[in-house]
Short mmCIF file of C-alpha atoms and ligand atoms in Angstrom, two decimals:
data_model
loop_
_atom_site.label_atom_id
_atom_site.label_comp_id
_atom_site.label_asym_id
_atom_site.label_seq_id
_atom_site.Cartn_x
_atom_site.Cartn_y
_atom_site.Cartn_z
CA MET A 1 0.00 0.00 0.00
CA VAL A 2 1.22 3.46 -0.82
CA THR A 3 1.45 6.03 1.92
CA THR A 4 0.01 9.38 0.99
CA THR A 5 -0.64 12.56 2.85
CA ASP A 6 -3.60 14.51 1.69
CA PHE A 7 -3.15 18.23 2.10
CA TYR A 8 -6.42 18.80 0.32
CA ALA A 9 -8.43 16.61 2.66
CA GLU A 10 -9.84 19.66 4.42
CA TYR A 11 -10.48 21.66 1.26
CA ALA A 12 -11.30 19.18 -1.44
CA PRO A 13 -14.22 16.92 -2.20
CA ALA A 14 -14.51 13.50 -0.64
CA ALA A 15 -12.30 10.50 -1.32
CA PRO A 16 -12.36 9.01 -4.80
CA PRO A 17 -15.04 6.54 -5.80
CA GLY A 18 -12.86 3.41 -5.70
CA GLU A 19 -11.39 1.84 -8.82
CA LEU A 20 -12.42 3.70 -11.93
CA PRO A 21 -12.70 2.13 -15.32
CA ARG A 22 -9.81 4.11 -16.79
CA ALA A 23 -8.96 3.82 -20.46
CA PRO A 24 -5.65 2.03 -21.10
CA LEU A 25 -2.75 4.25 -20.13
CA ARG A 26 -1.19 6.33 -22.91
CA LEU A 27 1.47 8.37 -21.23
CA SER A 28 3.05 11.67 -22.28
CA CYS A 29 6.18 12.44 -20.26
CA VAL A 30 7.17 16.10 -20.27
CA VAL A 31 10.84 16.69 -19.52
CA PRO A 32 11.95 20.34 -19.35
CA ALA A 33 15.68 20.71 -19.96
CA TYR A 34 17.87 23.72 -19.44
CA ASN A 35 21.59 23.04 -19.74
CA GLU A 36 21.16 19.33 -19.10
CA GLN A 37 23.66 17.90 -21.61
CA ALA A 38 25.21 15.68 -18.97
CA ASN A 39 21.91 14.30 -17.68
CA LEU A 40 19.50 14.23 -20.58
CA ALA A 41 20.53 11.11 -22.51
CA GLY A 42 20.87 8.93 -19.42
CA PHE A 43 17.70 10.29 -17.91
CA VAL A 44 15.49 9.87 -20.96
CA GLN A 45 16.74 6.30 -21.40
CA ALA A 46 16.03 5.49 -17.75
CA LEU A 47 12.63 7.14 -18.03
CA ALA A 48 11.76 5.19 -21.17
CA GLN A 49 12.68 1.97 -19.41
CA ALA A 50 10.59 2.80 -16.35
CA VAL A 51 7.63 3.82 -18.51
CA GLN A 52 7.81 0.73 -20.71
CA ALA A 53 7.04 -1.29 -17.61
CA LEU A 54 3.76 0.63 -17.30
CA THR A 55 2.60 0.88 -20.89
CA PRO A 56 3.81 0.33 -24.44
CA ASP A 57 2.00 3.51 -25.52
CA PHE A 58 4.06 6.48 -24.50
CA GLU A 59 5.84 9.54 -25.79
CA ILE A 60 8.58 11.59 -24.20
CA LEU A 61 8.41 15.32 -24.85
CA VAL A 62 11.78 16.88 -24.30
CA VAL A 63 11.42 20.66 -24.06
CA ASN A 64 14.72 22.44 -24.52
CA ASP A 65 14.33 25.74 -22.70
CA GLY A 66 16.99 27.68 -24.61
CA SER A 67 19.97 25.73 -23.27
CA ARG A 68 23.43 27.14 -23.93
CA ASP A 69 25.24 23.82 -23.79
CA GLY A 70 25.01 20.64 -25.87
CA THR A 71 21.45 19.75 -24.81
CA HIS A 72 20.22 20.27 -28.38
CA GLU A 73 22.64 17.73 -29.88
CA VAL A 74 21.82 15.20 -27.18
CA ALA A 75 18.09 15.63 -27.79
CA MET A 76 18.50 15.29 -31.57
CA GLN A 77 20.17 11.91 -31.01
CA LEU A 78 17.44 10.77 -28.64
CA VAL A 79 14.85 11.51 -31.33
CA GLN A 80 16.49 8.79 -33.48
CA GLN A 81 16.47 6.17 -30.76
CA LEU A 82 13.28 6.50 -28.74
CA PRO A 83 9.68 7.71 -29.06
CA VAL A 84 10.84 11.22 -28.30
CA ARG A 85 9.30 14.40 -29.58
CA TYR A 86 11.71 17.28 -29.19
CA LEU A 87 10.54 20.87 -28.85
CA ALA A 88 13.16 23.60 -28.75
CA LEU A 89 11.97 26.93 -27.41
CA SER A 90 13.40 30.01 -29.11
CA ARG A 91 15.17 31.15 -25.95
CA ASN A 92 15.19 30.53 -22.19
CA TYR A 93 11.65 31.26 -21.03
CA GLY A 94 11.92 29.57 -17.65
CA LYS A 95 10.67 26.25 -16.36
CA GLU A 96 7.04 27.34 -16.05
CA ALA A 97 6.87 28.13 -19.77
CA ALA A 98 8.73 24.94 -20.69
CA LEU A 99 6.20 22.88 -18.74
CA SER A 100 3.34 24.74 -20.41
CA ALA A 101 4.84 24.02 -23.83
CA GLY A 102 5.02 20.33 -22.92
CA ILE A 103 1.47 20.20 -21.62
CA ASP A 104 0.21 22.03 -24.72
CA HIS A 105 1.75 19.45 -27.03
CA ALA A 106 1.14 16.30 -25.01
CA ARG A 107 -1.17 13.77 -26.64
CA GLY A 108 -1.67 10.99 -24.11
CA ASN A 109 -4.53 10.48 -21.69
CA VAL A 110 -2.05 11.13 -18.88
CA VAL A 111 0.69 13.76 -18.71
CA LEU A 112 3.66 13.20 -16.43
CA LEU A 113 5.83 16.19 -15.52
CA ILE A 114 9.33 15.21 -14.43
CA ASP A 115 12.73 16.95 -14.10
CA ALA A 116 15.66 15.91 -16.25
CA ASP A 117 18.21 15.86 -13.44
CA PHE A 118 17.23 12.54 -11.79
CA GLN A 119 15.94 14.38 -8.69
CA HIS A 120 12.44 12.97 -9.13
CA PRO A 121 12.64 9.23 -8.37
CA LEU A 122 11.39 7.02 -11.19
CA GLU A 123 10.27 4.42 -8.64
CA LEU A 124 7.33 6.71 -7.89
CA LEU A 125 5.76 6.17 -11.30
CA VAL A 126 4.15 2.90 -10.23
CA PRO A 127 2.45 4.36 -7.11
CA MET A 128 1.41 7.37 -9.18
CA ARG A 129 -0.20 5.10 -11.74
CA ASP A 130 -1.93 3.10 -8.99
CA LEU A 131 -3.41 6.22 -7.40
CA TRP A 132 -4.63 7.36 -10.80
CA LEU A 133 -6.31 3.99 -11.30
CA GLN A 134 -7.94 4.43 -7.89
CA GLY A 135 -9.63 7.57 -9.17
CA TYR A 136 -7.29 10.43 -8.41
CA ASP A 137 -6.91 12.88 -11.28
CA MET A 138 -3.72 14.52 -10.10
CA VAL A 139 -0.92 12.91 -8.09
CA TYR A 140 1.89 15.18 -6.99
CA GLY A 141 5.17 14.59 -5.26
CA VAL A 142 5.76 16.41 -2.00
CA ILE A 143 9.31 16.87 -0.82
CA VAL A 144 9.58 15.60 2.74
CA ASP A 145 13.22 16.40 3.30
CA ARG A 146 14.66 19.76 2.35
CA ALA A 147 17.81 19.19 4.39
CA GLY A 148 19.99 19.69 1.33
CA GLU A 149 18.87 23.29 0.95
CA SER A 150 20.31 26.42 2.46
CA GLY A 151 18.73 28.11 5.47
CA THR A 152 17.85 31.20 3.43
CA LYS A 153 16.03 29.13 0.83
CA ARG A 154 14.08 27.25 3.46
CA LEU A 155 13.15 30.42 5.33
CA GLY A 156 12.06 32.08 2.08
CA THR A 157 10.01 29.04 1.12
CA SER A 158 8.13 28.91 4.41
CA LEU A 159 7.49 32.66 4.35
CA PHE A 160 6.20 32.37 0.79
CA TYR A 161 3.69 29.62 1.58
CA ARG A 162 2.58 31.47 4.69
CA LEU A 163 1.80 34.58 2.61
CA MET A 164 0.28 32.66 -0.28
CA ASN A 165 -2.10 30.69 1.87
CA SER A 166 -3.23 33.50 4.15
CA GLY A 167 -6.78 34.49 3.38
CA ASN A 168 -6.76 32.87 -0.01
CA SER A 169 -9.36 30.43 -1.21
CA VAL A 170 -6.85 28.50 -3.31
CA LYS A 171 -4.48 26.72 -0.97
CA LEU A 172 -1.03 25.72 -2.12
CA PRO A 173 0.30 22.57 -0.52
CA PRO A 174 3.74 23.45 0.89
CA ASN A 175 6.74 21.68 -0.65
CA ALA A 176 4.75 20.32 -3.57
CA GLY A 177 6.78 20.54 -6.71
CA ASP A 178 6.44 20.00 -10.41
CA PHE A 179 6.69 16.23 -10.19
CA ARG A 180 3.15 15.40 -11.23
CA TRP A 181 0.89 12.87 -12.83
CA LEU A 182 -2.00 14.67 -14.55
CA ASP A 183 -5.07 13.06 -15.99
CA ARG A 184 -6.13 14.38 -19.40
CA LYS A 185 -8.96 16.32 -17.68
CA VAL A 186 -6.42 18.26 -15.63
CA ALA A 187 -4.07 18.85 -18.56
CA ASP A 188 -6.94 20.21 -20.66
CA ALA A 189 -8.04 22.46 -17.81
CA LEU A 190 -4.51 23.84 -17.48
CA LYS A 191 -4.30 24.38 -21.23
CA ALA A 192 -7.53 26.33 -21.21
CA LEU A 193 -6.34 28.88 -18.66
CA PRO A 194 -5.67 32.07 -20.56
CA GLU A 195 -2.85 33.66 -18.62
CA ARG A 196 0.54 33.97 -20.26
CA HIS A 197 2.75 34.36 -17.23
CA ARG A 198 2.13 31.11 -15.49
CA PHE A 199 2.80 30.23 -11.93
CA MET A 200 2.23 26.51 -12.33
CA LYS A 201 2.09 25.56 -8.66
CA GLY A 202 -0.77 28.01 -8.23
CA LEU A 203 -2.57 26.82 -11.35
CA TYR A 204 -2.43 23.15 -10.35
CA ALA A 205 -4.13 24.10 -7.10
CA TRP A 206 -6.58 26.42 -8.82
CA VAL A 207 -7.92 23.82 -11.26
CA GLY A 208 -8.78 21.49 -8.38
CA PHE A 209 -9.93 17.94 -9.28
CA LYS A 210 -9.29 14.92 -7.09
CA THR A 211 -5.78 15.35 -5.92
CA VAL A 212 -3.42 13.40 -3.73
CA ALA A 213 0.11 13.94 -2.46
CA LEU A 214 2.87 11.39 -2.59
CA PRO A 215 5.74 12.20 -0.21
CA PHE A 216 9.25 11.62 -1.52
CA VAL A 217 12.84 12.42 -0.73
CA PRO A 218 14.45 13.99 -3.79
CA HIS A 219 17.74 12.53 -4.99
CA ASP A 220 20.72 14.78 -5.43
CA ARG A 221 21.03 16.43 -8.81
CA MET A 222 23.03 14.00 -10.96
CA ALA A 223 25.21 16.48 -12.88
CA GLY A 224 25.25 20.18 -13.66
CA GLN A 225 23.73 22.77 -11.42
CA SER A 226 20.31 24.10 -10.50
CA GLY A 227 18.93 26.61 -12.98
CA PHE A 228 17.31 28.53 -10.16
CA SER A 229 19.30 31.18 -8.34
CA LEU A 230 17.93 32.84 -5.24
CA ARG A 231 17.05 35.77 -7.49
CA ASN A 232 15.08 33.57 -9.91
CA LEU A 233 13.22 32.07 -6.99
CA GLY A 234 12.47 35.55 -5.67
CA SER A 235 10.90 36.67 -8.92
CA LEU A 236 8.98 33.39 -9.21
CA ALA A 237 7.63 33.98 -5.70
CA LEU A 238 6.59 37.50 -6.69
CA LEU A 239 4.81 36.13 -9.77
CA GLY A 240 3.00 33.63 -7.56
CA LEU A 241 1.95 36.23 -5.05
CA THR A 242 0.77 38.79 -7.57
CA SER A 243 -1.18 36.21 -9.56
CA PHE A 244 -2.82 34.43 -6.65
CA THR A 245 -3.38 36.83 -3.78
CA THR A 246 -4.41 40.44 -3.40
CA LEU A 247 -3.51 40.45 0.27
CA PRO A 248 -0.46 42.71 -0.24
CA LEU A 249 -2.78 45.28 -1.82
CA ARG A 250 -5.31 45.09 0.96
CA VAL A 251 -2.94 45.47 3.89
CA TRP A 252 -2.29 49.06 2.88
CA SER A 253 -5.86 50.13 3.51
CA VAL A 254 -5.60 48.68 7.00
CA ILE A 255 -2.25 50.32 7.63
CA GLY A 256 -3.57 53.61 6.22
CA ALA A 257 -6.64 53.54 8.45
CA GLY A 258 -4.53 52.71 11.51
CA VAL A 259 -2.09 55.52 10.84
CA ALA A 260 -4.89 58.03 10.24
CA LEU A 261 -6.52 57.12 13.54
CA LEU A 262 -3.24 57.44 15.40
CA ALA A 263 -2.59 60.82 13.77
CA LEU A 264 -6.04 62.03 14.79
CA ALA A 265 -5.50 61.01 18.40
CA TYR A 266 -2.05 62.55 18.46
CA GLY A 267 -3.40 65.83 17.00
CA ALA A 268 -6.13 65.99 19.63
CA TRP A 269 -3.60 65.40 22.35
CA ILE A 270 -1.34 68.21 21.11
CA LEU A 271 -4.32 70.56 20.94
CA LEU A 272 -5.39 69.79 24.49
CA ASP A 273 -1.85 70.03 25.78
CA THR A 274 -1.48 73.50 24.27
CA LEU A 275 -4.90 74.83 25.26
CA LEU A 276 -5.04 73.47 28.80
CA PHE A 277 -1.44 73.61 29.90
CA GLY A 278 -0.10 76.20 27.55
CA VAL A 279 2.84 74.08 26.53
CA ASP A 280 4.90 75.67 23.75
CA LEU A 281 4.71 73.99 20.35
CA GLU A 282 7.81 71.89 20.14
CA GLY A 283 8.90 68.70 18.55
CA TRP A 284 10.37 69.15 15.11
CA PRO A 285 12.31 65.87 15.57
CA THR A 286 8.97 64.04 15.85
CA LEU A 287 7.89 65.81 12.70
CA ALA A 288 11.02 64.93 10.77
CA ALA A 289 11.00 61.29 11.88
CA GLY A 290 7.28 60.98 11.17
CA MET A 291 7.64 62.46 7.70
CA MET A 292 10.45 60.11 6.79
CA LEU A 293 8.65 57.08 8.13
CA PHE A 294 5.49 57.80 6.20
CA ALA A 295 7.32 58.73 3.02
CA GLY A 296 8.92 55.29 3.23
CA VAL A 297 5.62 53.56 3.89
CA GLN A 298 4.01 55.35 0.95
CA LEU A 299 6.81 54.46 -1.42
CA MET A 300 6.54 50.85 -0.37
CA SER A 301 2.82 50.77 -1.00
CA ILE A 302 3.29 52.41 -4.39
CA GLY A 303 5.93 49.81 -5.20
CA ILE A 304 3.53 46.99 -4.39
CA LEU A 305 0.81 48.62 -6.47
CA GLY A 306 3.38 48.82 -9.24
CA GLU A 307 4.03 45.07 -9.08
CA TYR A 308 0.38 44.36 -9.73
CA ILE A 309 0.11 46.98 -12.46
CA GLY A 310 3.20 45.53 -14.12
CA ARG A 311 1.54 42.13 -14.05
CA ILE A 312 -1.60 43.55 -15.69
CA TYR A 313 0.53 45.23 -18.34
CA ASP A 314 2.34 41.97 -19.06
CA GLU A 315 -0.94 40.14 -19.48
CA VAL A 316 -2.75 42.69 -21.65
CA LYS A 317 0.07 42.58 -24.18
CA GLN A 318 -1.09 39.04 -24.94
CA ARG A 319 2.30 37.83 -26.05
CA PRO A 320 2.54 34.07 -26.09
CA GLY A 321 4.26 32.50 -23.09
CA TYR A 322 6.85 30.81 -25.30
CA LEU A 323 7.81 30.39 -28.94
CA ILE A 324 8.86 27.11 -30.48
CA ALA A 325 11.91 27.24 -32.71
CA ARG A 326 12.06 23.55 -33.65
CA ASP A 327 9.72 20.63 -33.41
CA GLU A 328 11.52 17.35 -34.16
CA GLY A 329 10.64 13.70 -33.94
CA ARG A 330 7.23 12.10 -34.04
CA SER A 331 4.94 11.00 -31.32
CA PRO A 332 3.56 7.47 -31.66
CA LEU A 333 0.39 8.50 -29.81
CA ARG A 334 -2.83 9.58 -31.39
CA ASP A 335 -3.96 12.93 -30.11
CA ASP A 336 -6.25 12.84 -27.07
CA ALA A 337 -6.07 16.50 -26.25
CA ALA A 338 -8.94 18.92 -26.47
CA PRO A 339 -8.60 21.16 -29.54
CA PRO A 340 -6.77 24.42 -28.87
CA ARG A 341 -8.88 27.39 -27.92
N1 UDP B 401 14.66 24.11 -16.17
C1 UDP B 401 14.11 24.72 -17.28
N2 UDP B 401 14.28 26.06 -17.47
C2 UDP B 401 14.97 26.84 -16.57
C3 UDP B 401 15.48 26.22 -15.41
C4 UDP B 401 15.31 24.86 -15.24
O1 UDP B 401 13.50 24.03 -18.12
O2 UDP B 401 15.09 28.04 -16.82
C5 UDP B 401 14.49 22.64 -15.97
C6 UDP B 401 15.75 21.88 -15.63
O3 UDP B 401 16.45 21.47 -16.79
C7 UDP B 401 15.25 20.70 -14.83
C8 UDP B 401 14.03 21.28 -14.12
O4 UDP B 401 13.65 22.44 -14.86
O5 UDP B 401 14.82 19.63 -15.66
C9 UDP B 401 14.34 21.63 -12.68
O6 UDP B 401 15.38 22.58 -12.64
P1 UDP B 401 16.51 22.60 -11.55
O7 UDP B 401 16.99 21.22 -11.27
O8 UDP B 401 17.51 23.58 -12.06
O9 UDP B 401 15.73 23.19 -10.32
P2 UDP B 401 15.75 22.69 -8.79
O10 UDP B 401 15.68 21.18 -8.82
O11 UDP B 401 17.02 23.19 -8.24
O12 UDP B 401 14.53 23.32 -8.21
MG1 MG B 402 16.72 19.90 -9.89
#
């Protein structure tokens, strides 16, 4: 029996209705790759082997996210050897866009999202498949051990989830990543969402469906290095916050009201002090400090407004989230996807 922890238990509909009559599995594996020349060939071969044990009908979509190393050459060789469809994006758009490109082109009745660096254990494919057969539409890996990460990253992560989940109707399960098994229903729902700048973790939660978590301990990255710097993660977190919560906008009204009330009380006190006790008007240091404090607070609130306005501007331009420069190889699967919008 597989152990699962269900973050959604308190938010989501009841347990699944037992074994479902699922159609035979036809699996699309989406593998985003950015500078993975050392990992890609070995990984795709290992993945193909693991998947063959589940079903003969599968495709592997390798999405090259504008790599600067030999990833392209490696992928072109894989196309000759395995049922690999290779999509090369026209530049580095980031992992979220690479995943979207994969989901958009996947044909199977299940889409598996998995990293190219061996961090997502292939042994989990069998339990994922079993949970899908039991009726879950989305199975996602949850990292149970972040010991390998720096203190700053862990602190930032916990702060981020705290903010994201405060007063928001869409709850993000902490430590859930992009290692996911998506039923065709879920993939089509994700495809139909119109936004261009995609914060995938938020979107998975937003679409809902019957979802279950599968805890796992990630392996170490096999070769190469993480494509995410602390700065990348920061801007990803900002994208997540601005697309999924308006809390940062709302706090300013509360702060503003609080400050106004305080100012009123302080003004009344000064007035009384002067009228009743005839104290001279003093206190320019209070004035100077107060002015500087509130100038700072105002600039901060304008900055946060600006983040949201920038997001709106990005979306109204309606530029596609990614462009495909090359589309190589053929998929052996017939197309199950809903037609594009
Ligand atoms: N990746 C990508 N575009 C990027 C950065 C990363 O497609 O701009 C891919 C990368 O090749 C890997 C997966 O996303 O398959 C996870 O990236 P990484 O291992 O760098 O992230 P981490 O595991 O450190 O979160
Ligand atoms: Mg990794």
